[in-house]
């Protein structure tokens, strides 16, 4: 530590088992062009019919969208993390999504927040890829992502260094 300046590092896990990919691979320009912020995404395994979507980081669950397709957690270091379950799933009006934890709760990484019918997402013609995006946060200096298959959602897949 020099003159009291120490960069904060935040480790994030995959919110469920699946394949971790860079945010650029999300087939939606709002995410792939980082219009909401940097991040990564997880693609559920083909055989998964339901998912427990867990907190990718410990912190305060600040928001669960009315349609339960997305939620935001603020980590202790000030990193705000949006988990957006599937693409265009807001149009499902909450059908197939169950809130497990109310907003305002403290959560730990790996704790299930939303239960979702992935088969229902696929059946509606929507993509179940789930972006995890760093929004409205302290400035992000670096993002180190480990891509590939993740069998358990407790594996750290991303290290974020804050300015």
PDB file of C-alpha atoms in Angstrom:
ATOM      1  CA  UNK A   1       0.000   0.000   0.000  1.00  0.00           C
ATOM      2  CA  UNK A   2       1.392   3.383  -1.025  1.00  0.00           C
ATOM      3  CA  UNK A   3       0.100   6.586   0.620  1.00  0.00           C
ATOM      4  CA  UNK A   4      -3.102   4.799   1.645  1.00  0.00           C
ATOM      5  CA  UNK A   5      -4.115   4.025  -1.943  1.00  0.00           C
ATOM      6  CA  UNK A   6      -5.127   0.416  -2.330  1.00  0.00           C
ATOM      7  CA  UNK A   7      -7.171  -0.913  -5.215  1.00  0.00           C
ATOM      8  CA  UNK A   8     -10.221  -2.911  -4.194  1.00  0.00           C
ATOM      9  CA  UNK A   9     -10.698  -6.307  -5.777  1.00  0.00           C
ATOM     10  CA  UNK A  10     -14.028  -8.071  -5.996  1.00  0.00           C
ATOM     11  CA  UNK A  11     -14.413 -11.755  -6.879  1.00  0.00           C
ATOM     12  CA  UNK A  12     -17.631 -12.885  -8.569  1.00  0.00           C
ATOM     13  CA  UNK A  13     -19.027 -16.344  -9.145  1.00  0.00           C
ATOM     14  CA  UNK A  14     -21.288 -17.726 -11.846  1.00  0.00           C
ATOM     15  CA  UNK A  15     -24.925 -17.391 -10.696  1.00  0.00           C
ATOM     16  CA  UNK A  16     -25.550 -21.013 -11.792  1.00  0.00           C
ATOM     17  CA  UNK A  17     -23.753 -23.927 -13.459  1.00  0.00           C
ATOM     18  CA  UNK A  18     -23.209 -23.396 -17.176  1.00  0.00           C
ATOM     19  CA  UNK A  19     -20.781 -21.920 -19.678  1.00  0.00           C
ATOM     20  CA  UNK A  20     -19.194 -18.566 -18.824  1.00  0.00           C
ATOM     21  CA  UNK A  21     -18.619 -16.309 -21.840  1.00  0.00           C
ATOM     22  CA  UNK A  22     -17.390 -12.724 -22.345  1.00  0.00           C
ATOM     23  CA  UNK A  23     -20.082 -10.029 -22.397  1.00  0.00           C
ATOM     24  CA  UNK A  24     -19.307  -9.442 -26.102  1.00  0.00           C
ATOM     25  CA  UNK A  25     -20.865 -12.829 -26.909  1.00  0.00           C
ATOM     26  CA  UNK A  26     -24.321 -11.821 -25.644  1.00  0.00           C
ATOM     27  CA  UNK A  27     -26.548 -11.554 -28.749  1.00  0.00           C
ATOM     28  CA  UNK A  28     -27.993  -8.197 -27.654  1.00  0.00           C
ATOM     29  CA  UNK A  29     -26.129  -4.939 -28.366  1.00  0.00           C
ATOM     30  CA  UNK A  30     -27.205  -3.365 -25.055  1.00  0.00           C
ATOM     31  CA  UNK A  31     -25.020  -5.957 -23.321  1.00  0.00           C
ATOM     32  CA  UNK A  32     -22.408  -6.850 -25.966  1.00  0.00           C
ATOM     33  CA  UNK A  33     -21.517  -3.196 -26.564  1.00  0.00           C
ATOM     34  CA  UNK A  34     -21.296  -2.604 -22.789  1.00  0.00           C
ATOM     35  CA  UNK A  35     -23.995   0.089 -22.857  1.00  0.00           C
ATOM     36  CA  UNK A  36     -24.939  -0.866 -19.285  1.00  0.00           C
ATOM     37  CA  UNK A  37     -21.373  -1.654 -18.215  1.00  0.00           C
ATOM     38  CA  UNK A  38     -18.736  -4.366 -18.422  1.00  0.00           C
ATOM     39  CA  UNK A  39     -19.352  -7.904 -17.257  1.00  0.00           C
ATOM     40  CA  UNK A  40     -19.786 -11.483 -18.410  1.00  0.00           C
ATOM     41  CA  UNK A  41     -22.598 -13.930 -19.135  1.00  0.00           C
ATOM     42  CA  UNK A  42     -23.530 -17.503 -18.302  1.00  0.00           C
ATOM     43  CA  UNK A  43     -25.324 -19.884 -20.649  1.00  0.00           C
ATOM     44  CA  UNK A  44     -27.366 -22.575 -18.883  1.00  0.00           C
ATOM     45  CA  UNK A  45     -26.635 -26.183 -19.774  1.00  0.00           C
ATOM     46  CA  UNK A  46     -29.051 -27.614 -22.365  1.00  0.00           C
ATOM     47  CA  UNK A  47     -30.426 -30.216 -19.959  1.00  0.00           C
ATOM     48  CA  UNK A  48     -31.320 -27.642 -17.293  1.00  0.00           C
ATOM     49  CA  UNK A  49     -35.081 -27.094 -17.071  1.00  0.00           C
ATOM     50  CA  UNK A  50     -35.126 -24.933 -13.935  1.00  0.00           C
ATOM     51  CA  UNK A  51     -32.455 -22.783 -12.357  1.00  0.00           C
ATOM     52  CA  UNK A  52     -31.781 -21.291  -8.985  1.00  0.00           C
ATOM     53  CA  UNK A  53     -30.087 -18.035  -9.959  1.00  0.00           C
ATOM     54  CA  UNK A  54     -27.712 -17.112  -7.158  1.00  0.00           C
ATOM     55  CA  UNK A  55     -26.040 -13.909  -6.039  1.00  0.00           C
ATOM     56  CA  UNK A  56     -22.695 -13.663  -7.885  1.00  0.00           C
ATOM     57  CA  UNK A  57     -21.300 -11.506  -5.060  1.00  0.00           C
ATOM     58  CA  UNK A  58     -22.089 -10.882  -1.401  1.00  0.00           C
ATOM     59  CA  UNK A  59     -23.809  -7.619  -0.542  1.00  0.00           C
ATOM     60  CA  UNK A  60     -27.149  -5.846  -0.329  1.00  0.00           C
ATOM     61  CA  UNK A  61     -29.928  -6.961  -2.677  1.00  0.00           C
ATOM     62  CA  UNK A  62     -30.967  -3.453  -3.681  1.00  0.00           C
ATOM     63  CA  UNK A  63     -33.492  -4.303  -6.383  1.00  0.00           C
ATOM     64  CA  UNK A  64     -35.571  -7.159  -7.741  1.00  0.00           C
ATOM     65  CA  UNK A  65     -37.424  -6.058 -10.881  1.00  0.00           C
ATOM     66  CA  UNK A  66     -41.235  -6.355 -10.744  1.00  0.00           C
ATOM     67  CA  UNK A  67     -41.095  -9.043 -13.438  1.00  0.00           C
ATOM     68  CA  UNK A  68     -38.384 -10.870 -11.437  1.00  0.00           C
ATOM     69  CA  UNK A  69     -36.252 -11.293 -14.578  1.00  0.00           C
ATOM     70  CA  UNK A  70     -33.389  -9.273 -13.085  1.00  0.00           C
ATOM     71  CA  UNK A  71     -31.907  -8.134  -9.800  1.00  0.00           C
ATOM     72  CA  UNK A  72     -29.131  -5.846  -8.523  1.00  0.00           C
ATOM     73  CA  UNK A  73     -26.680  -6.416  -5.668  1.00  0.00           C
ATOM     74  CA  UNK A  74     -24.386  -3.752  -4.228  1.00  0.00           C
ATOM     75  CA  UNK A  75     -21.178  -5.297  -2.918  1.00  0.00           C
ATOM     76  CA  UNK A  76     -19.462  -3.978   0.192  1.00  0.00           C
ATOM     77  CA  UNK A  77     -16.885  -2.272  -2.042  1.00  0.00           C
ATOM     78  CA  UNK A  78     -19.603  -0.357  -3.925  1.00  0.00           C
ATOM     79  CA  UNK A  79     -19.714  -2.489  -7.070  1.00  0.00           C
ATOM     80  CA  UNK A  80     -23.320  -2.706  -8.324  1.00  0.00           C
ATOM     81  CA  UNK A  81     -23.991  -5.981 -10.103  1.00  0.00           C
ATOM     82  CA  UNK A  82     -27.004  -6.509 -12.355  1.00  0.00           C
ATOM     83  CA  UNK A  83     -28.025 -10.106 -13.065  1.00  0.00           C
ATOM     84  CA  UNK A  84     -30.364 -10.186 -16.081  1.00  0.00           C
ATOM     85  CA  UNK A  85     -31.916 -13.628 -16.548  1.00  0.00           C
ATOM     86  CA  UNK A  86     -32.346 -14.285 -20.267  1.00  0.00           C
ATOM     87  CA  UNK A  87     -32.911 -11.870 -23.136  1.00  0.00           C
ATOM     88  CA  UNK A  88     -36.250 -10.108 -23.666  1.00  0.00           C
ATOM     89  CA  UNK A  89     -37.579 -11.914 -20.589  1.00  0.00           C
ATOM     90  CA  UNK A  90     -39.141  -8.708 -19.252  1.00  0.00           C
ATOM     91  CA  UNK A  91     -41.843  -9.414 -21.849  1.00  0.00           C
ATOM     92  CA  UNK A  92     -42.750 -12.620 -19.981  1.00  0.00           C
ATOM     93  CA  UNK A  93     -44.318 -10.478 -17.264  1.00  0.00           C
ATOM     94  CA  UNK A  94     -42.827 -12.524 -14.429  1.00  0.00           C
ATOM     95  CA  UNK A  95     -44.288 -15.851 -15.594  1.00  0.00           C
ATOM     96  CA  UNK A  96     -41.834 -18.616 -14.707  1.00  0.00           C
ATOM     97  CA  UNK A  97     -39.833 -16.444 -12.273  1.00  0.00           C
ATOM     98  CA  UNK A  98     -40.086 -16.795  -8.481  1.00  0.00           C
ATOM     99  CA  UNK A  99     -38.505 -14.315  -6.072  1.00  0.00           C
ATOM    100  CA  UNK A 100     -36.760 -16.149  -3.225  1.00  0.00           C
ATOM    101  CA  UNK A 101     -35.285 -13.158  -1.363  1.00  0.00           C
ATOM    102  CA  UNK A 102     -36.884  -9.724  -0.930  1.00  0.00           C
ATOM    103  CA  UNK A 103     -35.042  -6.502  -1.820  1.00  0.00           C
ATOM    104  CA  UNK A 104     -33.268  -4.937   1.136  1.00  0.00           C
ATOM    105  CA  UNK A 105     -31.831  -8.283   2.257  1.00  0.00           C
ATOM    106  CA  UNK A 106     -28.165  -9.035   2.758  1.00  0.00           C
ATOM    107  CA  UNK A 107     -27.085 -11.929   0.539  1.00  0.00           C
ATOM    108  CA  UNK A 108     -23.954 -14.021   0.290  1.00  0.00           C
ATOM    109  CA  UNK A 109     -22.372 -15.143  -2.959  1.00  0.00           C
ATOM    110  CA  UNK A 110     -24.008 -18.388  -4.035  1.00  0.00           C
ATOM    111  CA  UNK A 111     -27.303 -17.732  -2.228  1.00  0.00           C
ATOM    112  CA  UNK A 112     -30.300 -18.340  -4.538  1.00  0.00           C
ATOM    113  CA  UNK A 113     -32.242 -15.136  -5.310  1.00  0.00           C
ATOM    114  CA  UNK A 114     -34.597 -16.144  -8.163  1.00  0.00           C
ATOM    115  CA  UNK A 115     -35.945 -19.531  -9.239  1.00  0.00           C
ATOM    116  CA  UNK A 116     -36.633 -19.652 -12.983  1.00  0.00           C
ATOM    117  CA  UNK A 117     -38.280 -22.003 -15.468  1.00  0.00           C
ATOM    118  CA  UNK A 118     -35.531 -22.123 -18.110  1.00  0.00           C
ATOM    119  CA  UNK A 119     -37.564 -24.502 -20.217  1.00  0.00           C
ATOM    120  CA  UNK A 120     -40.306 -21.844 -20.280  1.00  0.00           C
ATOM    121  CA  UNK A 121     -37.810 -19.216 -21.465  1.00  0.00           C
ATOM    122  CA  UNK A 122     -36.612 -21.486 -24.272  1.00  0.00           C
ATOM    123  CA  UNK A 123     -40.210 -22.508 -25.104  1.00  0.00           C
ATOM    124  CA  UNK A 124     -41.158 -18.839 -25.536  1.00  0.00           C
ATOM    125  CA  UNK A 125     -38.418 -18.475 -28.158  1.00  0.00           C
ATOM    126  CA  UNK A 126     -36.184 -16.394 -25.875  1.00  0.00           C
ATOM    127  CA  UNK A 127     -32.507 -16.921 -25.134  1.00  0.00           C
ATOM    128  CA  UNK A 128     -31.726 -17.937 -21.516  1.00  0.00           C
ATOM    129  CA  UNK A 129     -28.192 -16.468 -21.591  1.00  0.00           C
ATOM    130  CA  UNK A 130     -27.752 -14.487 -18.368  1.00  0.00           C
ATOM    131  CA  UNK A 131     -25.594 -11.343 -18.403  1.00  0.00           C
ATOM    132  CA  UNK A 132     -23.889 -10.265 -15.170  1.00  0.00           C
ATOM    133  CA  UNK A 133     -23.100  -6.558 -15.574  1.00  0.00           C
ATOM    134  CA  UNK A 134     -21.264  -4.018 -13.415  1.00  0.00           C
ATOM    135  CA  UNK A 135     -23.547  -0.951 -13.450  1.00  0.00           C
ATOM    136  CA  UNK A 136     -23.499   2.439 -11.732  1.00  0.00           C
ATOM    137  CA  UNK A 137     -20.460   1.340  -9.834  1.00  0.00           C
ATOM    138  CA  UNK A 138     -17.218   2.719  -8.568  1.00  0.00           C
ATOM    139  CA  UNK A 139     -14.993   2.969 -11.650  1.00  0.00           C
ATOM    140  CA  UNK A 140     -13.822  -0.436 -12.839  1.00  0.00           C
ATOM    141  CA  UNK A 141     -10.104  -0.498 -13.625  1.00  0.00           C
ATOM    142  CA  UNK A 142      -9.726  -4.126 -14.738  1.00  0.00           C
ATOM    143  CA  UNK A 143     -11.841  -7.206 -15.335  1.00  0.00           C
ATOM    144  CA  UNK A 144     -10.245 -10.672 -15.422  1.00  0.00           C
ATOM    145  CA  UNK A 145     -12.616 -13.369 -16.618  1.00  0.00           C
ATOM    146  CA  UNK A 146     -12.198 -17.131 -16.666  1.00  0.00           C
ATOM    147  CA  UNK A 147     -14.375 -18.529 -19.456  1.00  0.00           C
ATOM    148  CA  UNK A 148     -15.604 -22.070 -19.924  1.00  0.00           C
ATOM    149  CA  UNK A 149     -17.828 -24.633 -18.218  1.00  0.00           C
ATOM    150  CA  UNK A 150     -18.615 -24.171 -14.542  1.00  0.00           C
ATOM    151  CA  UNK A 151     -20.116 -27.180 -12.764  1.00  0.00           C
ATOM    152  CA  UNK A 152     -20.831 -25.448  -9.488  1.00  0.00           C
ATOM    153  CA  UNK A 153     -21.929 -21.862  -9.001  1.00  0.00           C
ATOM    154  CA  UNK A 154     -19.395 -21.391  -6.186  1.00  0.00           C
ATOM    155  CA  UNK A 155     -16.416 -21.085  -8.531  1.00  0.00           C
ATOM    156  CA  UNK A 156     -14.961 -17.570  -8.863  1.00  0.00           C
ATOM    157  CA  UNK A 157     -15.087 -16.732 -12.566  1.00  0.00           C
ATOM    158  CA  UNK A 158     -14.367 -12.993 -12.539  1.00  0.00           C
ATOM    159  CA  UNK A 159     -12.040 -10.658 -10.638  1.00  0.00           C
ATOM    160  CA  UNK A 160     -12.882  -6.965 -10.821  1.00  0.00           C
ATOM    161  CA  UNK A 161     -10.379  -4.338  -9.742  1.00  0.00           C
ATOM    162  CA  UNK A 162     -11.914  -0.994  -8.815  1.00  0.00           C
ATOM    163  CA  UNK A 163     -10.127   2.328  -9.221  1.00  0.00           C
TER     164      UNK A 163
END
